[in-house]
mmCIF file of C-alpha atoms in Angstrom:
data_model
loop_
_atom_site.group_PDB
_atom_site.id
_atom_site.type_symbol
_atom_site.label_atom_id
_atom_site.label_comp_id
_atom_site.label_asym_id
_atom_site.label_seq_id
_atom_site.Cartn_x
_atom_site.Cartn_y
_atom_site.Cartn_z
ATOM 1 C CA LYS A 8 -124.574 60.320 -84.847
ATOM 2 C CA ARG A 9 -127.568 59.151 -83.064
ATOM 3 C CA TYR A 10 -129.031 56.955 -86.637
ATOM 4 C CA GLY A 11 -125.940 56.745 -87.799
ATOM 5 C CA ALA A 12 -125.425 54.758 -91.620
ATOM 6 C CA ARG A 13 -128.765 53.554 -90.899
ATOM 7 C CA GLY A 14 -129.894 56.777 -91.562
ATOM 8 C CA LEU A 15 -133.179 58.992 -90.807
ATOM 9 C CA THR A 16 -136.493 57.906 -91.438
ATOM 10 C CA ASP A 17 -137.374 59.238 -95.005
ATOM 11 C CA ASP A 18 -137.974 62.962 -95.727
ATOM 12 C CA THR A 19 -137.530 64.182 -92.096
ATOM 13 C CA ILE A 20 -135.407 67.001 -93.018
ATOM 14 C CA THR A 21 -136.512 68.367 -96.447
ATOM 15 C CA LEU A 22 -134.244 71.668 -98.011
ATOM 16 C CA ASN A 23 -136.784 73.685 -100.682
ATOM 17 C CA PHE A 24 -134.999 76.057 -103.160
ATOM 18 C CA THR A 25 -136.105 78.288 -105.679
ATOM 19 C CA GLY A 26 -133.828 79.628 -108.553
ATOM 20 C CA SER A 27 -130.914 78.174 -110.258
ATOM 21 C CA ALA A 28 -128.705 75.369 -107.791
ATOM 22 C CA GLY A 29 -124.959 75.754 -108.878
ATOM 23 C CA GLN A 30 -122.952 72.746 -108.800
ATOM 24 C CA SER A 31 -123.199 69.454 -107.078
ATOM 25 C CA PHE A 32 -126.570 70.396 -105.937
ATOM 26 C CA GLY A 33 -127.356 67.968 -103.079
ATOM 27 C CA ALA A 34 -124.272 65.562 -103.226
ATOM 28 C CA PHE A 35 -123.253 62.626 -100.841
ATOM 29 C CA ILE A 36 -126.591 63.344 -98.829
ATOM 30 C CA PRO A 37 -127.889 60.091 -96.459
ATOM 31 C CA ARG A 38 -131.064 59.133 -95.855
ATOM 32 C CA GLY A 39 -133.516 61.118 -94.133
ATOM 33 C CA MET A 40 -132.865 64.155 -96.303
ATOM 34 C CA LEU A 41 -134.872 65.677 -99.215
ATOM 35 C CA MET A 42 -133.203 68.650 -101.413
ATOM 36 C CA HIS A 43 -135.260 69.866 -104.114
ATOM 37 C CA VAL A 44 -135.460 72.544 -105.976
ATOM 38 C CA ASP A 45 -138.050 75.102 -108.291
ATOM 39 C CA GLY A 46 -135.466 75.803 -111.010
ATOM 40 C CA ASP A 47 -132.556 73.807 -112.887
ATOM 41 C CA ALA A 48 -129.203 72.782 -111.246
ATOM 42 C CA ASN A 49 -126.121 72.561 -112.771
ATOM 43 C CA ASP A 50 -123.281 69.694 -112.730
ATOM 44 C CA TYR A 51 -122.634 67.119 -110.564
ATOM 45 C CA PHE A 52 -126.589 67.311 -109.369
ATOM 46 C CA GLY A 53 -127.291 64.190 -106.897
ATOM 47 C CA LYS A 54 -123.307 63.607 -106.909
ATOM 48 C CA GLY A 55 -122.765 60.018 -104.883
ATOM 49 C CA LEU A 56 -125.638 60.319 -103.763
ATOM 50 C CA SER A 57 -126.218 58.667 -100.319
ATOM 51 C CA GLY A 58 -129.262 57.370 -99.815
ATOM 52 C CA GLY A 59 -131.186 60.773 -99.316
ATOM 53 C CA LYS A 60 -133.668 62.213 -102.219
ATOM 54 C CA VAL A 61 -132.863 65.139 -104.701
ATOM 55 C CA VAL A 62 -135.647 66.502 -107.275
ATOM 56 C CA VAL A 63 -135.474 69.076 -109.743
ATOM 57 C CA SER A 64 -138.503 70.597 -110.785
ATOM 58 C CA SER A 65 -139.940 72.785 -113.976
ATOM 59 C CA PRO A 66 -141.466 76.250 -113.123
ATOM 60 C CA LEU A 67 -143.964 75.596 -116.120
ATOM 61 C CA ARG A 68 -145.037 72.395 -116.541
ATOM 62 C CA GLY A 69 -145.797 70.944 -119.905
ATOM 63 C CA GLN A 70 -143.558 71.879 -122.928
ATOM 64 C CA SER A 71 -140.752 72.773 -120.756
ATOM 65 C CA GLU A 72 -140.256 69.917 -119.541
ATOM 66 C CA THR A 73 -138.808 68.865 -123.008
ATOM 67 C CA ASN A 74 -135.830 71.276 -122.405
ATOM 68 C CA VAL A 75 -132.468 70.704 -119.909
ATOM 69 C CA ILE A 76 -133.466 71.264 -116.652
ATOM 70 C CA ALA A 77 -129.892 69.559 -115.195
ATOM 71 C CA GLY A 78 -126.671 69.801 -116.135
ATOM 72 C CA ASN A 79 -123.764 66.822 -116.950
ATOM 73 C CA VAL A 80 -122.491 64.025 -115.105
ATOM 74 C CA CYS A 81 -125.389 63.883 -113.195
ATOM 75 C CA LEU A 82 -125.742 61.140 -110.089
ATOM 76 C CA TYR A 83 -122.251 60.494 -110.809
ATOM 77 C CA GLY A 84 -120.951 57.756 -108.381
ATOM 78 C CA ALA A 85 -124.531 57.300 -106.527
ATOM 79 C CA THR A 86 -124.754 54.741 -104.104
ATOM 80 C CA SER A 87 -128.356 54.418 -102.571
ATOM 81 C CA GLY A 88 -131.685 56.611 -102.278
ATOM 82 C CA GLU A 89 -134.253 58.689 -104.697
ATOM 83 C CA ALA A 90 -133.733 61.190 -107.676
ATOM 84 C CA TYR A 91 -136.315 62.803 -109.583
ATOM 85 C CA ILE A 92 -135.421 65.395 -112.580
ATOM 86 C CA ASN A 93 -138.896 66.708 -114.249
ATOM 87 C CA GLY A 94 -137.001 67.772 -117.901
ATOM 88 C CA ARG A 95 -133.920 66.654 -119.189
ATOM 89 C CA ALA A 96 -130.552 65.740 -118.106
ATOM 90 C CA GLY A 97 -126.962 67.007 -119.842
ATOM 91 C CA GLU A 98 -124.492 64.047 -120.865
ATOM 92 C CA ARG A 99 -122.794 61.043 -119.094
ATOM 93 C CA PHE A 100 -125.948 60.659 -116.758
ATOM 94 C CA ALA A 101 -125.953 58.057 -113.972
ATOM 95 C CA VAL A 102 -122.028 57.192 -114.547
ATOM 96 C CA ARG A 103 -121.251 54.210 -112.010
ATOM 97 C CA ASN A 104 -124.912 54.801 -110.453
ATOM 98 C CA SER A 105 -124.687 51.721 -107.855
ATOM 99 C CA GLY A 106 -127.975 51.743 -106.372
ATOM 100 C CA ALA A 107 -129.999 55.205 -106.740
ATOM 101 C CA ASN A 108 -133.055 55.176 -107.976
ATOM 102 C CA VAL A 109 -133.818 57.814 -110.671
ATOM 103 C CA VAL A 110 -136.924 59.470 -113.065
ATOM 104 C CA VAL A 111 -135.383 61.338 -116.153
ATOM 105 C CA GLU A 112 -137.136 62.904 -119.098
ATOM 106 C CA GLY A 113 -134.394 62.314 -121.150
ATOM 107 C CA ILE A 114 -130.352 62.463 -121.495
ATOM 108 C CA GLY A 115 -127.746 62.965 -123.474
ATOM 109 C CA ASP A 116 -124.437 60.957 -124.422
ATOM 110 C CA HIS A 117 -122.762 58.359 -122.386
ATOM 111 C CA GLY A 118 -126.171 57.601 -119.873
ATOM 112 C CA CYS A 119 -125.844 54.527 -117.438
ATOM 113 C CA GLU A 120 -121.965 54.236 -118.558
ATOM 114 C CA TYR A 121 -120.209 51.995 -115.556
ATOM 115 C CA MET A 122 -123.213 51.581 -114.342
ATOM 116 C CA THR A 123 -123.883 48.329 -111.245
ATOM 117 C CA GLY A 124 -126.803 49.112 -110.048
ATOM 118 C CA GLY A 125 -129.962 50.968 -109.068
ATOM 119 C CA ARG A 126 -132.932 51.155 -112.193
ATOM 120 C CA VAL A 127 -132.798 54.410 -114.357
ATOM 121 C CA VAL A 128 -136.634 55.579 -115.686
ATOM 122 C CA ILE A 129 -135.614 57.315 -118.951
ATOM 123 C CA LEU A 130 -139.157 59.418 -120.481
ATOM 124 C CA GLY A 131 -137.091 60.119 -123.267
ATOM 125 C CA ASN A 132 -134.641 60.335 -125.427
ATOM 126 C CA VAL A 133 -131.158 58.752 -125.010
ATOM 127 C CA GLY A 134 -127.485 60.476 -126.212
ATOM 128 C CA LYS A 135 -125.210 58.278 -128.626
ATOM 129 C CA ASN A 136 -123.206 54.993 -126.357
ATOM 130 C CA PHE A 137 -125.837 54.581 -123.873
ATOM 131 C CA GLY A 138 -124.851 51.888 -121.031
ATOM 132 C CA ALA A 139 -121.380 51.511 -122.301
ATOM 133 C CA GLY A 140 -119.343 49.170 -119.764
ATOM 134 C CA MET A 141 -122.885 49.174 -117.596
ATOM 135 C CA SER A 142 -122.478 45.277 -115.712
ATOM 136 C CA GLY A 143 -125.687 45.835 -113.129
ATOM 137 C CA GLY A 144 -128.482 47.955 -112.518
ATOM 138 C CA ILE A 145 -131.449 48.067 -114.948
ATOM 139 C CA ALA A 146 -132.364 50.957 -116.806
ATOM 140 C CA TYR A 147 -136.741 51.056 -118.448
ATOM 141 C CA VAL A 148 -136.503 53.753 -121.421
ATOM 142 C CA LEU A 149 -138.831 54.783 -123.220
ATOM 143 C CA PRO A 150 -137.964 56.146 -126.142
ATOM 144 C CA GLU A 151 -139.604 58.480 -129.028
ATOM 145 C CA ASP A 152 -138.030 56.110 -132.020
ATOM 146 C CA LEU A 153 -137.189 52.507 -130.865
ATOM 147 C CA GLN A 154 -134.691 51.516 -134.280
ATOM 148 C CA GLU A 155 -132.744 55.087 -132.715
ATOM 149 C CA PHE A 156 -132.881 54.136 -129.422
ATOM 150 C CA LYS A 157 -131.105 50.509 -129.791
ATOM 151 C CA ALA A 158 -128.446 52.269 -132.619
ATOM 152 C CA LYS A 159 -127.246 54.477 -129.650
ATOM 153 C CA CYS A 160 -126.750 51.965 -127.029
ATOM 154 C CA ASN A 161 -123.442 50.197 -126.691
ATOM 155 C CA PRO A 162 -124.508 46.949 -127.126
ATOM 156 C CA GLU A 163 -121.278 44.858 -125.928
ATOM 157 C CA MET A 164 -122.820 44.212 -122.087
ATOM 158 C CA ILE A 165 -126.041 44.984 -122.318
ATOM 159 C CA GLY A 166 -129.391 43.367 -123.678
ATOM 160 C CA PHE A 167 -133.494 45.039 -124.545
ATOM 161 C CA GLU A 168 -136.503 43.408 -123.537
ATOM 162 C CA GLY A 169 -139.951 45.039 -122.949
ATOM 163 C CA VAL A 170 -141.735 44.965 -119.168
ATOM 164 C CA HIS A 171 -143.703 41.416 -119.318
ATOM 165 C CA SER A 172 -143.218 40.151 -115.676
ATOM 166 C CA LYS A 173 -145.870 42.054 -112.880
ATOM 167 C CA GLU A 174 -142.481 42.601 -110.627
ATOM 168 C CA ASP A 175 -141.074 44.985 -113.202
ATOM 169 C CA GLU A 176 -144.297 46.816 -114.010
ATOM 170 C CA ALA A 177 -144.972 47.363 -110.613
ATOM 171 C CA ILE A 178 -141.511 49.082 -109.970
ATOM 172 C CA LEU A 179 -141.707 51.170 -113.257
ATOM 173 C CA HIS A 180 -145.243 52.194 -112.146
ATOM 174 C CA GLN A 181 -144.265 53.217 -108.240
ATOM 175 C CA LEU A 182 -141.122 55.274 -109.202
ATOM 176 C CA LEU A 183 -143.458 57.362 -111.795
ATOM 177 C CA GLU A 184 -146.129 57.709 -108.939
ATOM 178 C CA GLN A 185 -142.672 58.963 -107.092
ATOM 179 C CA HIS A 186 -141.643 60.965 -109.976
ATOM 180 C CA VAL A 187 -145.586 62.883 -110.092
ATOM 181 C CA HIS A 188 -145.571 62.999 -106.083
ATOM 182 C CA TYR A 189 -142.261 65.369 -106.476
ATOM 183 C CA THR A 190 -142.446 66.833 -109.479
ATOM 184 C CA GLU A 191 -145.825 66.409 -110.959
ATOM 185 C CA SER A 192 -144.778 65.396 -114.123
ATOM 186 C CA THR A 193 -146.988 66.181 -116.541
ATOM 187 C CA LYS A 194 -145.446 63.186 -118.894
ATOM 188 C CA ALA A 195 -145.194 60.600 -116.234
ATOM 189 C CA LYS A 196 -149.090 61.890 -115.585
ATOM 190 C CA GLN A 197 -150.080 61.322 -119.254
ATOM 191 C CA ILE A 198 -148.454 58.031 -118.878
ATOM 192 C CA LEU A 199 -149.926 56.581 -115.908
ATOM 193 C CA ASN A 200 -153.057 57.725 -117.132
ATOM 194 C CA ASN A 201 -152.918 55.456 -119.683
ATOM 195 C CA TRP A 202 -150.665 53.279 -118.640
ATOM 196 C CA THR A 203 -151.822 49.570 -120.529
ATOM 197 C CA GLN A 204 -151.324 52.309 -123.542
ATOM 198 C CA TYR A 205 -147.646 53.360 -122.516
ATOM 199 C CA VAL A 206 -146.470 50.226 -120.239
ATOM 200 C CA GLY A 207 -145.796 47.964 -123.677
ATOM 201 C CA ARG A 208 -143.610 50.511 -125.358
ATOM 202 C CA PHE A 209 -140.460 50.790 -122.669
ATOM 203 C CA ILE A 210 -138.032 49.095 -122.913
ATOM 204 C CA LYS A 211 -135.812 47.154 -120.209
ATOM 205 C CA VAL A 212 -132.407 47.492 -120.319
ATOM 206 C CA VAL A 213 -130.625 44.985 -118.904
ATOM 207 C CA PRO A 214 -126.586 43.907 -118.680
ATOM 208 C CA THR A 215 -126.667 39.898 -119.673
ATOM 209 C CA ASP A 216 -124.042 38.926 -116.853
ATOM 210 C CA TYR A 217 -126.451 40.696 -114.051
ATOM 211 C CA LYS A 218 -129.128 39.077 -115.909
ATOM 212 C CA LYS A 219 -127.503 35.325 -115.314
ATOM 213 C CA MET A 220 -126.972 36.366 -111.814
ATOM 214 C CA LEU A 221 -130.738 37.127 -111.260
ATOM 215 C CA ASN A 222 -131.721 33.960 -112.567
ATOM 216 C CA ARG A 223 -129.784 32.186 -110.476
ATOM 217 C CA ILE A 224 -130.753 34.318 -107.392
ATOM 218 C CA ASN A 225 -134.402 33.407 -108.211
ATOM 219 C CA GLU A 226 -133.731 29.917 -108.659
ATOM 220 C CA PHE A 227 -131.786 29.376 -105.181
ATOM 221 C CA GLU A 228 -134.739 31.891 -103.669
ATOM 222 C CA ALA A 229 -137.088 28.777 -105.194
ATOM 223 C CA GLN A 230 -135.492 26.369 -102.897
ATOM 224 C CA GLY A 231 -135.684 27.967 -99.706
ATOM 225 C CA LEU A 232 -132.455 29.741 -99.741
ATOM 226 C CA SER A 233 -132.891 33.799 -98.299
ATOM 227 C CA GLU A 234 -131.765 36.566 -100.165
ATOM 228 C CA ASP A 235 -128.565 37.165 -98.576
ATOM 229 C CA GLN A 236 -127.672 32.991 -98.884
ATOM 230 C CA ALA A 237 -129.226 32.614 -102.852
ATOM 231 C CA THR A 238 -127.133 35.668 -103.650
ATOM 232 C CA MET A 239 -123.820 34.743 -102.321
ATOM 233 C CA LYS A 240 -124.484 31.189 -103.729
ATOM 234 C CA ALA A 241 -125.175 32.345 -107.339
ATOM 235 C CA PHE A 242 -121.966 34.762 -107.086
ATOM 236 C CA LEU A 243 -119.928 30.764 -106.514
ATOM 237 C CA ALA A 244 -121.516 29.432 -108.793
ATOM 238 C CA ASN A 245 -120.772 32.214 -111.456
ATOM 239 C CA SER A 246 -117.151 32.638 -110.416
ATOM 240 C CA PRO A 247 -114.257 30.960 -112.070
ATOM 241 C CA LYS A 248 -113.048 27.686 -110.071
ATOM 242 C CA LYS A 249 -109.469 28.939 -110.441
ATOM 243 C CA ASP A 250 -110.251 32.298 -109.098
ATOM 244 C CA LEU A 251 -112.089 31.479 -105.413
ATOM 245 C CA VAL A 252 -110.325 30.499 -102.146
ATOM 246 C CA LEU A 253 -112.385 28.905 -99.755
ATOM 247 C CA SER A 254 -111.857 28.836 -96.350
ATOM 248 C CA ASN A 255 -112.047 26.235 -93.490
ATOM 249 C CA LYS A 256 -112.562 28.617 -91.087
#
């Protein structure tokens, strides 16, 4: 009641669990809450995440992290917040994610389906139909086999790039540091300790229309507009004039 939609300072309320978490662990939690399970989690982990943090870490570091540690439909409909998964997750991962930042070490089929925002880092392989209907947000994937990864993607709305800009590299590096901080992931530690060898192997997956919008926003910001002003101008510039209803008020 006191802090409203703004929420509390990050990690004000921390809840630690050991064992197997049931369905919808950490669903809808707001900013300021951190829920951490050392064990495994069932389906709908972090469903509707609304600014808080959810973490599931493997009790045994190393090879056990290659196992599935979180169930299906994790982060469904998440709007903001962070999630760190120290192992693989099941199918339909981050479906309709619109703003959460996530690190996971492999996922099943239909990952990032209808995603509209946020960032997802995947330190391993994905299942079939990755990125179907993905219209926003960015995924950074470290596949074991590049050609196999691309063959499993749905290319209708997405494109592939490397991690070339300093901004992308800084974002990716920070998310991996957070992953290590919360889960002690041995895989993330190895990547960070050998950063120059690994960063070039990441594939940046970005929706084609979303990339056009980001480029226009950057152009308008370079002209001196604020982020909000540049975003609105880019939206208007990319909208069909016949669909716009402008008010003189």
